[in-house]
Amino acid sequence: MKNEPNFEIFRQAFSPRIEIAAALDGALNSIPDDLVKLKEACQKLNETLDELGQGYVEDQYRAYYIAMTIFVSLAEWKHAIRNAETDSQRFLNSAQLKASEIDMTTSLSENKQFNEFIEQVRSISKLDSLKKIQDQLTNWSLPLLLFANLRNKNIEGIRQGISSKGAEENKKQESTVAFLKFDIDGEPAQQWNYLKPGTAYDLNIEVRVSNWPKSANFLSLKPMTIDARERGWLPDFRFEKPEGEGPFTLKGIGRVVLEVANSFGSRPYEFLYAAEFDNLSDCQNIAIVVTCPQD
């Protein structure tokens, strides 16, 4: 059912997406650290995908994951050539075989980004082509996975897991993070129709936390946008654990600098912030109330 937002699935998909984006830029460099991180982030994303049922948005994430796993093979091809490994061609062969075996009669055939990626992989023969493929993946846009279809067996498994946790788990507190305000230069974000490119604006944000988890030291707020190119326009926020008893009202200020002109009333432009505590070991559930500044 998609009538209610699933913030847990959103958080599970959000974290590896950010990790993939961070590792992707350096995956082709001589130091393999980012490639290792990219593999680990892809595995985390796959674990979330295993919980999803069928749907347009869900298939968008599956296509993104398949493309990333194929790119991992291409990155390994470059590293193998750099290190003069024997039979480095096997990595390219593996990537192209994976691309050729994809069933394009499914919903994947309707994904333009995915189709362009597959065509590039099938025709690649030189290392010089990898940078173009990397750039395409960097600019890959994904919708927000807020309303997710879950597989029925996973829903049942979650229910059974909750019931088996016992009385101690049930005593854990629930926390709510509510986004109260997005102001730009002192005015509500939805009242802005235009921001001048290359100009710094103050973004004021206000959130309310009902119960701060005892194990958490800080709360991070990270921006999410539909278009990946807009990822760096918005600031991150980080709040240290406040003293006293909740609820807590937290305020932060950061700088917004748009790279190109954009209208807040021009669909599908929107942004939102995802909230994440650094430690949730003593918290049963986190509910996030999100406000999207859009016209």
Short mmCIF file of C-alpha atoms in Angstrom, two decimals:
data_model
loop_
_atom_site.label_atom_id
_atom_site.label_comp_id
_atom_site.label_asym_id
_atom_site.label_seq_id
_atom_site.Cartn_x
_atom_site.Cartn_y
_atom_site.Cartn_z
CA MET A 1 0.00 0.00 0.00
CA LYS A 2 1.23 3.45 -0.87
CA ASN A 3 -1.24 5.50 1.14
CA GLU A 4 1.26 6.22 3.93
CA PRO A 5 4.92 7.29 3.65
CA ASN A 6 7.43 4.65 4.70
CA PHE A 7 10.21 6.61 6.35
CA GLU A 8 12.18 3.53 7.35
CA ILE A 9 12.52 2.36 3.73
CA PHE A 10 13.28 5.95 2.71
CA ARG A 11 16.12 6.07 5.25
CA GLN A 12 17.44 2.65 4.21
CA ALA A 13 17.56 3.71 0.56
CA PHE A 14 18.83 7.23 1.28
CA SER A 15 22.00 6.20 3.13
CA PRO A 16 23.47 3.90 0.42
CA ARG A 17 22.49 6.39 -2.28
CA ILE A 18 24.62 9.04 -0.60
CA GLU A 19 27.45 6.54 -0.08
CA ILE A 20 27.30 5.49 -3.74
CA ALA A 21 27.40 9.11 -4.88
CA ALA A 22 30.41 9.82 -2.64
CA ALA A 23 32.35 6.74 -3.78
CA LEU A 24 31.48 6.98 -7.46
CA ASP A 25 33.68 10.02 -8.14
CA GLY A 26 36.87 8.22 -7.13
CA ALA A 27 36.02 4.68 -8.21
CA LEU A 28 38.27 4.89 -11.28
CA ASN A 29 41.25 6.43 -9.48
CA SER A 30 44.45 4.51 -8.83
CA ILE A 31 43.70 4.06 -5.12
CA PRO A 32 40.98 1.38 -4.84
CA ASP A 33 39.43 2.65 -1.59
CA ASP A 34 36.45 4.28 -3.28
CA LEU A 35 35.80 1.19 -5.38
CA VAL A 36 35.63 -0.90 -2.22
CA LYS A 37 33.22 1.61 -0.68
CA LEU A 38 31.13 1.58 -3.86
CA LYS A 39 30.77 -2.20 -3.66
CA GLU A 40 29.73 -2.02 -0.01
CA ALA A 41 27.16 0.73 -0.70
CA CYS A 42 25.70 -1.26 -3.60
CA GLN A 43 25.29 -4.24 -1.30
CA LYS A 44 23.41 -2.09 1.23
CA LEU A 45 21.12 -0.79 -1.50
CA ASN A 46 20.47 -4.35 -2.68
CA GLU A 47 19.38 -5.33 0.82
CA THR A 48 16.76 -2.58 0.72
CA LEU A 49 15.62 -3.57 -2.77
CA ASP A 50 14.97 -7.09 -1.50
CA GLU A 51 12.22 -5.64 0.68
CA LEU A 52 10.47 -3.82 -2.18
CA GLY A 53 7.55 -5.05 -4.24
CA GLN A 54 6.62 -3.97 -7.75
CA GLY A 55 6.08 -0.36 -8.79
CA TYR A 56 7.36 2.41 -11.05
CA VAL A 57 9.56 4.07 -8.44
CA GLU A 58 10.77 0.71 -7.11
CA ASP A 59 11.84 -0.28 -10.64
CA GLN A 60 13.74 3.00 -10.98
CA TYR A 61 15.89 1.98 -8.03
CA ARG A 62 16.39 -1.53 -9.41
CA ALA A 63 17.63 -0.09 -12.70
CA TYR A 64 20.01 2.22 -10.82
CA TYR A 65 21.37 -0.70 -8.79
CA ILE A 66 21.92 -2.88 -11.87
CA ALA A 67 23.75 -0.05 -13.60
CA MET A 68 26.00 0.48 -10.58
CA THR A 69 26.91 -3.21 -10.33
CA ILE A 70 27.84 -3.23 -14.01
CA PHE A 71 29.95 -0.11 -13.50
CA VAL A 72 31.76 -1.87 -10.64
CA SER A 73 32.92 -4.50 -13.16
CA LEU A 74 34.08 -1.76 -15.53
CA ALA A 75 36.01 -0.05 -12.72
CA GLU A 76 37.63 -3.40 -11.85
CA TRP A 77 38.63 -3.71 -15.52
CA LYS A 78 40.51 -0.42 -15.33
CA HIS A 79 42.18 -1.31 -12.03
CA ALA A 80 43.23 -4.70 -13.42
CA ILE A 81 44.84 -3.09 -16.48
CA ARG A 82 46.60 -0.53 -14.29
CA ASN A 83 48.01 -3.31 -12.10
CA ALA A 84 49.03 -5.43 -15.11
CA GLU A 85 46.88 -8.30 -13.93
CA THR A 86 46.51 -11.35 -16.12
CA ASP A 87 43.27 -11.64 -18.08
CA SER A 88 42.02 -8.18 -17.12
CA GLN A 89 39.65 -8.43 -20.10
CA ARG A 90 37.42 -10.73 -18.06
CA PHE A 91 35.98 -7.77 -16.17
CA LEU A 92 34.92 -6.02 -19.38
CA ASN A 93 33.50 -9.27 -20.70
CA SER A 94 31.55 -9.71 -17.48
CA ALA A 95 30.08 -6.19 -17.65
CA GLN A 96 29.04 -6.56 -21.28
CA LEU A 97 27.58 -10.01 -20.68
CA LYS A 98 25.47 -8.65 -17.81
CA ALA A 99 24.28 -5.84 -20.07
CA SER A 100 23.37 -8.23 -22.91
CA GLU A 101 21.41 -10.58 -20.63
CA ILE A 102 19.04 -7.94 -19.27
CA ASP A 103 15.45 -8.61 -20.20
CA MET A 104 14.42 -5.43 -21.96
CA THR A 105 10.81 -6.59 -22.30
CA THR A 106 10.25 -5.63 -18.66
CA SER A 107 9.69 -2.16 -17.20
CA LEU A 108 13.43 -1.52 -17.56
CA SER A 109 12.84 -0.83 -21.25
CA GLU A 110 10.90 2.31 -20.28
CA ASN A 111 13.81 3.80 -18.35
CA LYS A 112 15.63 6.19 -20.68
CA GLN A 113 18.65 6.64 -18.41
CA PHE A 114 19.05 2.88 -18.07
CA ASN A 115 18.73 2.28 -21.83
CA GLU A 116 21.40 4.86 -22.59
CA PHE A 117 23.72 3.29 -20.02
CA ILE A 118 23.26 -0.22 -21.41
CA GLU A 119 23.96 0.93 -24.97
CA GLN A 120 27.19 2.59 -23.84
CA VAL A 121 28.33 -0.53 -22.00
CA ARG A 122 27.60 -2.81 -24.94
CA SER A 123 29.72 -0.70 -27.29
CA ILE A 124 32.64 0.13 -24.99
CA SER A 125 36.09 -1.00 -26.09
CA LYS A 126 38.51 1.58 -24.65
CA LEU A 127 39.20 2.86 -21.17
CA ASP A 128 38.63 6.43 -22.34
CA SER A 129 34.90 5.70 -22.51
CA LEU A 130 34.63 5.02 -18.78
CA LYS A 131 34.68 8.69 -17.80
CA LYS A 132 31.59 9.39 -19.90
CA ILE A 133 29.76 6.46 -18.31
CA GLN A 134 30.86 7.64 -14.86
CA ASP A 135 29.52 11.14 -15.55
CA GLN A 136 26.19 9.68 -16.68
CA LEU A 137 25.86 7.74 -13.44
CA THR A 138 26.78 10.82 -11.41
CA ASN A 139 23.91 12.75 -13.02
CA TRP A 140 21.43 9.87 -12.70
CA SER A 141 18.20 11.23 -11.25
CA LEU A 142 15.97 9.15 -9.00
CA PRO A 143 12.55 9.90 -7.54
CA LEU A 144 12.14 10.00 -3.78
CA LEU A 145 11.36 6.61 -2.27
CA LEU A 146 8.86 7.87 0.31
CA PHE A 147 5.88 5.70 -0.65
CA ALA A 148 7.21 2.20 -1.19
CA ASN A 149 5.47 -1.05 -2.04
CA LEU A 150 6.77 -3.83 0.20
CA ARG A 151 6.89 -7.52 -0.57
CA ASN A 152 4.20 -9.35 1.39
CA LYS A 153 6.58 -11.91 2.87
CA ASN A 154 8.82 -9.13 4.15
CA ILE A 155 5.91 -7.38 5.82
CA GLU A 156 5.06 -10.61 7.62
CA GLY A 157 8.69 -11.09 8.58
CA ILE A 158 8.84 -7.61 10.04
CA ARG A 159 5.72 -8.28 12.09
CA GLN A 160 7.14 -11.53 13.42
CA GLY A 161 10.45 -9.83 14.22
CA ILE A 162 8.74 -7.09 16.18
CA SER A 163 6.64 -9.54 18.19
CA SER A 164 9.72 -11.59 19.11
CA LYS A 165 11.77 -8.70 20.47
CA GLY A 166 10.24 -9.02 23.93
CA ALA A 167 9.30 -6.61 26.65
CA GLU A 168 12.72 -4.95 26.84
CA GLU A 169 12.54 -3.81 23.21
CA ASN A 170 9.02 -2.51 23.69
CA LYS A 171 10.25 -0.21 26.44
CA LYS A 172 12.41 1.72 24.00
CA GLN A 173 11.26 5.24 23.28
CA GLU A 174 9.84 6.49 20.04
CA SER A 175 11.15 9.77 18.64
CA THR A 176 9.61 12.19 16.19
CA VAL A 177 11.58 14.68 14.12
CA ALA A 178 9.24 17.34 12.75
CA PHE A 179 10.44 19.89 10.20
CA LEU A 180 8.77 23.15 11.15
CA LYS A 181 10.31 25.83 9.00
CA PHE A 182 12.30 26.47 5.83
CA ASP A 183 13.09 30.18 5.43
CA ILE A 184 15.26 31.82 2.78
CA ASP A 185 16.62 35.20 3.82
CA GLY A 186 13.95 35.37 6.51
CA GLU A 187 10.97 34.56 4.28
CA PRO A 188 9.18 31.19 3.84
CA ALA A 189 10.75 29.19 1.02
CA GLN A 190 7.43 28.67 -0.75
CA GLN A 191 7.12 32.42 -1.28
CA TRP A 192 10.27 32.51 -3.41
CA ASN A 193 9.74 32.14 -7.15
CA TYR A 194 13.30 32.88 -8.20
CA LEU A 195 16.80 32.68 -6.75
CA LYS A 196 19.61 34.43 -8.57
CA PRO A 197 22.31 31.97 -9.69
CA GLY A 198 25.70 32.40 -8.06
CA THR A 199 24.25 34.41 -5.18
CA ALA A 200 24.44 33.24 -1.57
CA TYR A 201 21.18 33.08 0.37
CA ASP A 202 20.64 32.23 4.03
CA LEU A 203 18.59 29.06 4.59
CA ASN A 204 17.04 28.93 8.06
CA ILE A 205 15.73 25.58 9.20
CA GLU A 206 13.79 24.67 12.33
CA VAL A 207 13.01 21.17 13.60
CA ARG A 208 11.39 19.76 16.72
CA VAL A 209 12.60 16.51 18.30
CA SER A 210 10.12 14.88 20.68
CA ASN A 211 12.52 12.50 22.46
CA TRP A 212 16.27 12.54 21.88
CA PRO A 213 17.59 8.93 21.86
CA LYS A 214 19.89 8.41 24.85
CA SER A 215 22.51 6.67 22.70
CA ALA A 216 22.62 9.41 20.04
CA ASN A 217 25.21 12.18 20.17
CA PHE A 218 24.04 14.25 17.22
CA LEU A 219 21.32 14.63 14.61
CA SER A 220 22.24 15.10 10.94
CA LEU A 221 20.01 16.73 8.34
CA LYS A 222 20.97 16.08 4.73
CA PRO A 223 19.24 17.47 1.62
CA MET A 224 17.55 15.30 -0.98
CA THR A 225 16.71 16.51 -4.48
CA ILE A 226 15.12 14.87 -7.48
CA ASP A 227 17.87 16.11 -9.81
CA ALA A 228 21.32 14.86 -8.78
CA ARG A 229 22.95 17.97 -10.25
CA GLU A 230 21.36 20.03 -7.48
CA ARG A 231 22.89 17.90 -4.73
CA GLY A 232 25.55 20.44 -3.76
CA TRP A 233 23.34 23.51 -3.71
CA LEU A 234 21.92 22.98 -0.24
CA PRO A 235 23.81 22.83 3.08
CA ASP A 236 23.95 20.00 5.59
CA PHE A 237 22.94 20.65 9.20
CA ARG A 238 24.23 18.96 12.34
CA PHE A 239 22.86 19.41 15.85
CA GLU A 240 24.66 18.24 18.96
CA LYS A 241 22.71 16.49 21.72
CA PRO A 242 20.95 19.17 23.81
CA GLU A 243 20.73 19.10 27.58
CA GLY A 244 17.54 18.55 29.51
CA GLU A 245 14.32 16.76 28.63
CA GLY A 246 12.48 17.00 25.32
CA PRO A 247 10.79 18.10 23.29
CA PHE A 248 13.58 20.17 21.76
CA THR A 249 13.33 22.91 19.13
CA LEU A 250 16.51 23.19 17.06
CA LYS A 251 17.40 25.99 14.67
CA GLY A 252 20.15 26.12 12.09
CA ILE A 253 21.34 28.45 9.36
CA GLY A 254 23.28 27.59 6.20
CA ARG A 255 24.08 29.03 2.80
CA VAL A 256 22.24 28.22 -0.44
CA VAL A 257 24.04 28.94 -3.71
CA LEU A 258 22.24 27.81 -6.86
CA GLU A 259 24.38 27.09 -9.90
CA VAL A 260 21.67 27.73 -12.51
CA ALA A 261 18.36 29.57 -12.56
CA ASN A 262 15.39 27.56 -11.36
CA SER A 263 11.80 28.36 -10.45
CA PHE A 264 10.26 26.92 -7.30
CA GLY A 265 6.97 26.67 -9.17
CA SER A 266 8.46 24.75 -12.08
CA ARG A 267 7.75 21.07 -11.58
CA PRO A 268 9.28 18.70 -10.72
CA TYR A 269 11.74 20.86 -8.76
CA GLU A 270 11.57 20.18 -5.04
CA PHE A 271 13.84 19.42 -2.15
CA LEU A 272 13.49 17.98 1.31
CA TYR A 273 15.74 17.12 4.22
CA ALA A 274 16.25 13.65 5.67
CA ALA A 275 17.03 13.33 9.38
CA GLU A 276 19.33 10.68 10.85
CA PHE A 277 20.69 10.11 14.37
CA ASP A 278 24.20 8.66 14.71
CA ASN A 279 23.03 5.92 17.10
CA LEU A 280 19.56 4.41 17.55
CA SER A 281 20.37 1.39 19.72
CA ASP A 282 17.94 2.44 22.46
CA CYS A 283 15.22 3.84 20.23
CA GLN A 284 12.37 1.67 18.98
CA ASN A 285 11.22 3.89 16.15
CA ILE A 286 11.93 7.23 14.50
CA ALA A 287 9.06 9.07 12.83
CA ILE A 288 9.98 11.92 10.48
CA VAL A 289 7.50 14.59 9.49
CA VAL A 290 8.81 16.20 6.32
CA THR A 291 7.87 19.52 4.80
CA CYS A 292 8.78 20.03 1.15
CA PRO A 293 9.27 23.69 0.18
CA GLN A 294 7.56 23.76 -3.16
CA ASP A 295 4.92 25.85 -4.89
#
